[in-house]
Tab-separated table of N, CA and C in Angstrom:
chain	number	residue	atom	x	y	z
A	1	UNK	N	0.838	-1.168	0.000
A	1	UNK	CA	0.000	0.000	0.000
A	1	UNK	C	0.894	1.246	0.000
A	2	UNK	N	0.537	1.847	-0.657
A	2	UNK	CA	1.261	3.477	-0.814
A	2	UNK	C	0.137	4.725	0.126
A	3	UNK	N	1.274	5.405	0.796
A	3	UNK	CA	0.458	5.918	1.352
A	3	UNK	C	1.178	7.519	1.400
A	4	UNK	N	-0.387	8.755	1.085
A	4	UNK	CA	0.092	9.649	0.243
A	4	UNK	C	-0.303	10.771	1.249
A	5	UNK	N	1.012	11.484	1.590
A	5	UNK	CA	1.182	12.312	2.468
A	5	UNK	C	0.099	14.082	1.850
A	6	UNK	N	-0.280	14.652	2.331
A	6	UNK	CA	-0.981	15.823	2.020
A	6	UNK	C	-0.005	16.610	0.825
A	7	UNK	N	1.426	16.474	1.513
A	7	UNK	CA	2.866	17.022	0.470
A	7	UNK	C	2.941	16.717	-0.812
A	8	UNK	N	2.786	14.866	-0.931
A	8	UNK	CA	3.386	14.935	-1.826
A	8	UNK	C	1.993	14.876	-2.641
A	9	UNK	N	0.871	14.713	-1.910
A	9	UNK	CA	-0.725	15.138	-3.471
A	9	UNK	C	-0.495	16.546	-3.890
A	10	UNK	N	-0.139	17.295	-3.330
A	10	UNK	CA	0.369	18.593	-3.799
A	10	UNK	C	0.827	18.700	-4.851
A	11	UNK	N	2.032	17.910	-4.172
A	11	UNK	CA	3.318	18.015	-5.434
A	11	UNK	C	2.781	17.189	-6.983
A	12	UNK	N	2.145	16.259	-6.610
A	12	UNK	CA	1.436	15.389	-7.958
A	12	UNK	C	0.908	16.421	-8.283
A	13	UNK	N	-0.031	17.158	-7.731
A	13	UNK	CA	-0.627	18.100	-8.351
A	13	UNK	C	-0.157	18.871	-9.235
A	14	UNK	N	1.456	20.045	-8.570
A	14	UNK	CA	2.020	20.970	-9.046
A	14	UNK	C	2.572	20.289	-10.522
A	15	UNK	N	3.183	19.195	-10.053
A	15	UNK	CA	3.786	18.014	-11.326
A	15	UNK	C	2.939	18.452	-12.986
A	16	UNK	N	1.641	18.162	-12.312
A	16	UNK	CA	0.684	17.976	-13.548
A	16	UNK	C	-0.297	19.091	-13.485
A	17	UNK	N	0.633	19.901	-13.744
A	17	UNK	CA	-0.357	21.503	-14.006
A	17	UNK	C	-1.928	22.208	-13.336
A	18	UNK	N	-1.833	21.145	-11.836
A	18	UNK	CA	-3.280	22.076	-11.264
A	18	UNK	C	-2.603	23.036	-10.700
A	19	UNK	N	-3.811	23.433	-10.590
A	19	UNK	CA	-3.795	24.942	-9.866
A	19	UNK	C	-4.806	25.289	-8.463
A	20	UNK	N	-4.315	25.795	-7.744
A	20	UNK	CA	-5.525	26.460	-6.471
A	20	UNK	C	-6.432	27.465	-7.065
A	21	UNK	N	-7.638	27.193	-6.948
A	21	UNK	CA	-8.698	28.093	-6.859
A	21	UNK	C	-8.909	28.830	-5.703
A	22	UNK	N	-9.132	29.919	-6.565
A	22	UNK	CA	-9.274	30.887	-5.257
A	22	UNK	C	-10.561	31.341	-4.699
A	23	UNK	N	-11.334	30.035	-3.657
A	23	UNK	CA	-11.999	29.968	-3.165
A	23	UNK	C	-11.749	29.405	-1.573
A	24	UNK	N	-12.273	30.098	-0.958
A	24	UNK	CA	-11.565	29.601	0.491
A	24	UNK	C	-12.466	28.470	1.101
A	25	UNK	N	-12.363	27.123	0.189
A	25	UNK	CA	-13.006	26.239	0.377
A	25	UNK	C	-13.648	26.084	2.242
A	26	UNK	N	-14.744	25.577	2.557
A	26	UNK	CA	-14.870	25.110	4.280
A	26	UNK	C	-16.135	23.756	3.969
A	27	UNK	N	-15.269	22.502	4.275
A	27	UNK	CA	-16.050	21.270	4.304
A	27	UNK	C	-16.985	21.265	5.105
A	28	UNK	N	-18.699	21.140	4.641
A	28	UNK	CA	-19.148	20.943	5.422
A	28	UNK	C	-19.699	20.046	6.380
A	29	UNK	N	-19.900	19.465	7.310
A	29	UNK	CA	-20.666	18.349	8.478
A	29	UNK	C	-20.631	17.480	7.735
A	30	UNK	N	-20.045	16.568	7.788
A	30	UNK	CA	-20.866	15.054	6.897
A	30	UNK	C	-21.362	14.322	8.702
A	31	UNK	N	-21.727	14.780	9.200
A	31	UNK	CA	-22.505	14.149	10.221
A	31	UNK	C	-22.982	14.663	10.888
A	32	UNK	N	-24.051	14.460	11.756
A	32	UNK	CA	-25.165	15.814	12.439
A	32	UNK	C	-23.612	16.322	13.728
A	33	UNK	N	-23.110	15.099	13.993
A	33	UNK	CA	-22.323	15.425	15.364
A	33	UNK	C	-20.530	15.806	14.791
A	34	UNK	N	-20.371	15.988	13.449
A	34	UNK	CA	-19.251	16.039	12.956
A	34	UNK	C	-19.231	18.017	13.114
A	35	UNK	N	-17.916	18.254	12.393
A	35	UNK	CA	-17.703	19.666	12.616
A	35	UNK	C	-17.127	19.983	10.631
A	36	UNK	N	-17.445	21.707	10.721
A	36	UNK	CA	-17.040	21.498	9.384
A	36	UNK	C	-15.360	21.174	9.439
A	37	UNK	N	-14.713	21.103	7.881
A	37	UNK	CA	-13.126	21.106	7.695
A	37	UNK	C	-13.217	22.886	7.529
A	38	UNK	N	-12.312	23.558	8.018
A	38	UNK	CA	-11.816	24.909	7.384
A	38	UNK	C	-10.904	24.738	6.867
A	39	UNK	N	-9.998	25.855	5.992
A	39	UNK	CA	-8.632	26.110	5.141
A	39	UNK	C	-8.347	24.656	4.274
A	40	UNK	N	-9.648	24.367	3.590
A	40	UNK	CA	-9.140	23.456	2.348
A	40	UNK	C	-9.060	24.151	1.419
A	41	UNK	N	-8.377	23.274	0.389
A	41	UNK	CA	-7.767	23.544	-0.958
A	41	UNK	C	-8.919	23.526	-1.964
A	42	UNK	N	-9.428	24.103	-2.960
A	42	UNK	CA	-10.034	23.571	-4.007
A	42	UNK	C	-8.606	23.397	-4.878
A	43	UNK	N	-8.853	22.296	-5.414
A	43	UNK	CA	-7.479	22.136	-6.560
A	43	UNK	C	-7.928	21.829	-7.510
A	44	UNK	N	-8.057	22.789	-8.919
A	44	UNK	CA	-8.216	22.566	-10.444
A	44	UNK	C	-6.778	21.460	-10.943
A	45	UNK	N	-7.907	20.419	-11.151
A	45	UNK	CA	-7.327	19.178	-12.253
A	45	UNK	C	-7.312	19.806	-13.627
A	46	UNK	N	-8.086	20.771	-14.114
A	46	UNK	CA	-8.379	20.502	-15.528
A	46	UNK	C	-7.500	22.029	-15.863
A	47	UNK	N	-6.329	22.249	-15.339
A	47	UNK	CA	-5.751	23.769	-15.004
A	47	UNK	C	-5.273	23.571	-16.912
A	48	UNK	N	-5.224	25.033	-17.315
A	48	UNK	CA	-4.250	25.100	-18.768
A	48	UNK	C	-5.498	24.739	-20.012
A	49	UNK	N	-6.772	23.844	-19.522
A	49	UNK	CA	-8.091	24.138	-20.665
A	49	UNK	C	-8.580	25.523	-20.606
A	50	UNK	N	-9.505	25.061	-21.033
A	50	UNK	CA	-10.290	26.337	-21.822
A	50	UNK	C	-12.091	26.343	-20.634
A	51	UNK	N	-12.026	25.513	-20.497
A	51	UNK	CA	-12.933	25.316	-19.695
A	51	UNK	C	-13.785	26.313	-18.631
A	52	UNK	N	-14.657	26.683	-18.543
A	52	UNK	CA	-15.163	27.856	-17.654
A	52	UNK	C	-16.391	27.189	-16.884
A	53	UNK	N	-16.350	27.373	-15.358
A	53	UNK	CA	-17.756	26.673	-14.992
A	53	UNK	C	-18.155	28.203	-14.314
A	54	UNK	N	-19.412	28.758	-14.943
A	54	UNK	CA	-20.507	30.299	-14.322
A	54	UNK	C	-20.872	29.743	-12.829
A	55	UNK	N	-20.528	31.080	-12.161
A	55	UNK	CA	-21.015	31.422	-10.628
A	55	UNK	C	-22.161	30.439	-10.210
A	56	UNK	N	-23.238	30.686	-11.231
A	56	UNK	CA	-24.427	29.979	-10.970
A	56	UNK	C	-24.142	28.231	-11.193
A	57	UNK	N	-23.589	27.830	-11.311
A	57	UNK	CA	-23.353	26.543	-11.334
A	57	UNK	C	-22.503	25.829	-10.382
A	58	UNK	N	-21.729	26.900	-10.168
A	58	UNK	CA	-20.591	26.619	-9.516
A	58	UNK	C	-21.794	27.116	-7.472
A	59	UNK	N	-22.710	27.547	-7.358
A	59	UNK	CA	-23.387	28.520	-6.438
A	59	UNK	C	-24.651	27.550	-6.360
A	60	UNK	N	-25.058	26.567	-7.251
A	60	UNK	CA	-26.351	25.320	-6.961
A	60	UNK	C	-25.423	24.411	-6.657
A	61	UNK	N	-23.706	24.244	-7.066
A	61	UNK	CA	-23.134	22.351	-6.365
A	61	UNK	C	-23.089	22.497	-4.922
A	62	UNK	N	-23.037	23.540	-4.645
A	62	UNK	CA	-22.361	24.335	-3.247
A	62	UNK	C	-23.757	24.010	-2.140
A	63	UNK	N	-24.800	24.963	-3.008
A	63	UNK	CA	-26.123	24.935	-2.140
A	63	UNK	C	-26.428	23.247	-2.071
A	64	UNK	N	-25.750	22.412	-2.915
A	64	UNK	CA	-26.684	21.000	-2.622
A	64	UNK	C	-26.189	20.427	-2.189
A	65	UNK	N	-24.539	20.753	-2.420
A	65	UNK	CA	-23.889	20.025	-1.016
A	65	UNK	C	-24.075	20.388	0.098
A	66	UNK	N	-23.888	21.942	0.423
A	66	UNK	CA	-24.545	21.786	2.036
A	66	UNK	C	-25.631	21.472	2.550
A	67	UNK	N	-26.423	21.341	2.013
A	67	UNK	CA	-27.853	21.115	2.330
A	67	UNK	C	-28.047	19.724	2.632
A	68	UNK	N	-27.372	18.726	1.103
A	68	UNK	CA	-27.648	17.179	1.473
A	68	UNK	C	-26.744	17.064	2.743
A	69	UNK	N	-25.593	18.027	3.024
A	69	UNK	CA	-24.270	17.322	4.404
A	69	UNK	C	-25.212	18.100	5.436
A	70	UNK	N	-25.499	18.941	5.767
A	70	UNK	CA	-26.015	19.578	7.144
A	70	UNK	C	-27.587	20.401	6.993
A	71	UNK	N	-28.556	19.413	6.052
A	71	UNK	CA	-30.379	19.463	6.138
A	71	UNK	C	-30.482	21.142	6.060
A	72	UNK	N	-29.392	22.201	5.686
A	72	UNK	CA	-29.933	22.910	5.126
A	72	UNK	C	-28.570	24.056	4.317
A	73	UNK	N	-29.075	24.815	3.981
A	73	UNK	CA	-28.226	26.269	3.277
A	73	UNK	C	-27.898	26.783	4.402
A	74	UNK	N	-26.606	26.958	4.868
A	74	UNK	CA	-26.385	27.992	6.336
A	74	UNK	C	-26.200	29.131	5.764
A	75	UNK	N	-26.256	30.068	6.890
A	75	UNK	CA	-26.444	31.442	6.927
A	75	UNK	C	-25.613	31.877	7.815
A	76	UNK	N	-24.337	31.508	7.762
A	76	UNK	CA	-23.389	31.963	9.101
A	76	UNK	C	-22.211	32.362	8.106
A	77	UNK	N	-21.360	33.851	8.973
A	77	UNK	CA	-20.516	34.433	8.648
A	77	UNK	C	-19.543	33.472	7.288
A	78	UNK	N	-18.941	32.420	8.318
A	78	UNK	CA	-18.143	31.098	7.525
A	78	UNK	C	-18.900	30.625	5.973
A	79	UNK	N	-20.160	30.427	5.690
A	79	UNK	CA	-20.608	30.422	4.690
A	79	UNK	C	-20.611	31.413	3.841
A	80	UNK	N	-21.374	32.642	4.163
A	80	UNK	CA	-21.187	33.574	3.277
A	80	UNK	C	-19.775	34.103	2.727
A	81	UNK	N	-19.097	34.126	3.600
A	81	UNK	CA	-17.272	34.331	3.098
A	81	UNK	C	-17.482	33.478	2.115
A	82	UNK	N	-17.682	32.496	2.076
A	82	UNK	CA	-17.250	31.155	1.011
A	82	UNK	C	-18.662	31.661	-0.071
A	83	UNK	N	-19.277	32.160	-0.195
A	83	UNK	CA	-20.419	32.659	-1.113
A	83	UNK	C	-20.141	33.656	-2.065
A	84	UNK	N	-19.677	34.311	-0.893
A	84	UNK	CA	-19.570	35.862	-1.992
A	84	UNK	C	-17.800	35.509	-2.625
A	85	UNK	N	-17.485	34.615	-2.321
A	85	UNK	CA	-16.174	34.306	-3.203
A	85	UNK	C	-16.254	33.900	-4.398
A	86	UNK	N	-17.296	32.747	-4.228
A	86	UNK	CA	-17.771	32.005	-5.084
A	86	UNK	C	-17.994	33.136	-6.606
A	87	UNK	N	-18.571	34.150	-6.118
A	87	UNK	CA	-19.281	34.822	-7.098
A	87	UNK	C	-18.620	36.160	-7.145
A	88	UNK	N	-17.227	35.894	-7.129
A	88	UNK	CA	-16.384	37.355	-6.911
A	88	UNK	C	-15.802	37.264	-8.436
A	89	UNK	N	-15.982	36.438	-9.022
A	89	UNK	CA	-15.393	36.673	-10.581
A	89	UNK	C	-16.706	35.452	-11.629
A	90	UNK	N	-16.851	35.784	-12.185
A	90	UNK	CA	-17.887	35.330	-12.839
A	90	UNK	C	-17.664	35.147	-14.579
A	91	UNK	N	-17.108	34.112	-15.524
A	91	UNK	CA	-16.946	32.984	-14.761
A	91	UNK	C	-15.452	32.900	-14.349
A	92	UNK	N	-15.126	32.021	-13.144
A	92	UNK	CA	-13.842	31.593	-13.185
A	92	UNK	C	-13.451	30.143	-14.307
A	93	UNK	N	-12.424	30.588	-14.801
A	93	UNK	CA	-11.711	29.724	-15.656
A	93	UNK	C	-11.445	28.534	-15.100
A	94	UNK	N	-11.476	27.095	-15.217
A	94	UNK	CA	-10.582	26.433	-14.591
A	94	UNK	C	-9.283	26.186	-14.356
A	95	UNK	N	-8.390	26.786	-13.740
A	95	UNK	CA	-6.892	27.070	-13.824
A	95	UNK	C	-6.854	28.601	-14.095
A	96	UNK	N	-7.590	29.258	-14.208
A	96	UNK	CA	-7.615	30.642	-14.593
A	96	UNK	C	-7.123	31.326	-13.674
A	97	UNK	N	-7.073	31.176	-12.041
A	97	UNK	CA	-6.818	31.623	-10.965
A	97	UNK	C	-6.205	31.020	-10.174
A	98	UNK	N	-5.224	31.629	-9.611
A	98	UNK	CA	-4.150	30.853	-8.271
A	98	UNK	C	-4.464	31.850	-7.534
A	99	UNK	N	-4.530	31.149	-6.185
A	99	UNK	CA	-4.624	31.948	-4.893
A	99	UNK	C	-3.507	32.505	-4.340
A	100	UNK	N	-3.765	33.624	-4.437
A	100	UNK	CA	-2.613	34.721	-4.091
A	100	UNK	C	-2.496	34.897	-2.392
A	101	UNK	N	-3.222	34.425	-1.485
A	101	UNK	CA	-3.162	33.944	-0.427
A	101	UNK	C	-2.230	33.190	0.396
A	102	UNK	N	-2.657	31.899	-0.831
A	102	UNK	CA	-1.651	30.724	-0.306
A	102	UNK	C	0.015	30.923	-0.878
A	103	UNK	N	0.857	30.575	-0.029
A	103	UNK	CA	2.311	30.886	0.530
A	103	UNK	C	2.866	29.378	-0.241
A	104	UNK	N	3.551	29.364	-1.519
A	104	UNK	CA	4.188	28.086	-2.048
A	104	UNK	C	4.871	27.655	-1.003
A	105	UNK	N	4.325	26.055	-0.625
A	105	UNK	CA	5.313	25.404	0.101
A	105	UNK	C	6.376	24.991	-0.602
A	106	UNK	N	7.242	25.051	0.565
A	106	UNK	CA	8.334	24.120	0.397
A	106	UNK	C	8.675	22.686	0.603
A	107	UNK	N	8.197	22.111	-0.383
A	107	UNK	CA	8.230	20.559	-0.501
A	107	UNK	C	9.754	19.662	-0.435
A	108	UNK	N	10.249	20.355	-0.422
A	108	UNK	CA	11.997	20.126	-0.646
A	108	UNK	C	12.459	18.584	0.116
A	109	UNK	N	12.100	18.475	1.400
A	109	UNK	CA	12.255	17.679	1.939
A	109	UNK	C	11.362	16.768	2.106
A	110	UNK	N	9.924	16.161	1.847
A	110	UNK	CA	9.344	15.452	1.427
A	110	UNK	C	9.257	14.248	0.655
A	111	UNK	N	9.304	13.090	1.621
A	111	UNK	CA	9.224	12.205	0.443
A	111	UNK	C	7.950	11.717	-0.188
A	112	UNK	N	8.031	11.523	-1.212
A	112	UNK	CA	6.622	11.392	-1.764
A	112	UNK	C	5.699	10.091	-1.323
């Protein structure tokens, strides 16, 4: 079994041309008694196409995932941050945007 450190999916990533979206992803509940994930990655696979997915599409996967993970659409600070991001460029490209946020690690010492 191979077993794949957070580093080196990165680095597969960087390898093969994705890119961070700049959306400040926050996982929500997959269980009534679970908590969300904060400071995930969205990572574009399809970085360097041509490809464009509109606000509104990208603003119903969002609403149906939270809804099917935690029985409804929240309305808390943490969501809306992640909302009005969503719809801060319209459309985003896939790969069109790197997050100017996130700080390139240094993978240097990592084994994969």
């Amino acid at each position: 079994m191979i077993a794949l450190t957070s580093a080196a999916l990165l680095r597969f990533c960087r390898r093969n041309g994705a890119r961070l979206l700049d959306i400040p992803w926050v996982q929500p509940r997959l269980s009534p008694a679970g908590a969300r994930v904060q400071h995930m990655l969205l990572v574009d696979l399809l970085a360097g196409s041509e490809r464009a997915l509109p606000s509104a599409t990208r603003g119903r996967w969002i609403e149906g995932y939270y809804l099917a993970a935690e029985g409804a659409v929240p309305t808390d600070p943490t969501f809306q941050a992640l909302w009005s991001r969503v719809f801060a460029h319209d459309p985003v490209g896939f790969g069109a945007i790197e997050n100017p946020e996130v700080e390139p690690l240094d993978l240097s010492g990592v084994d994969p």
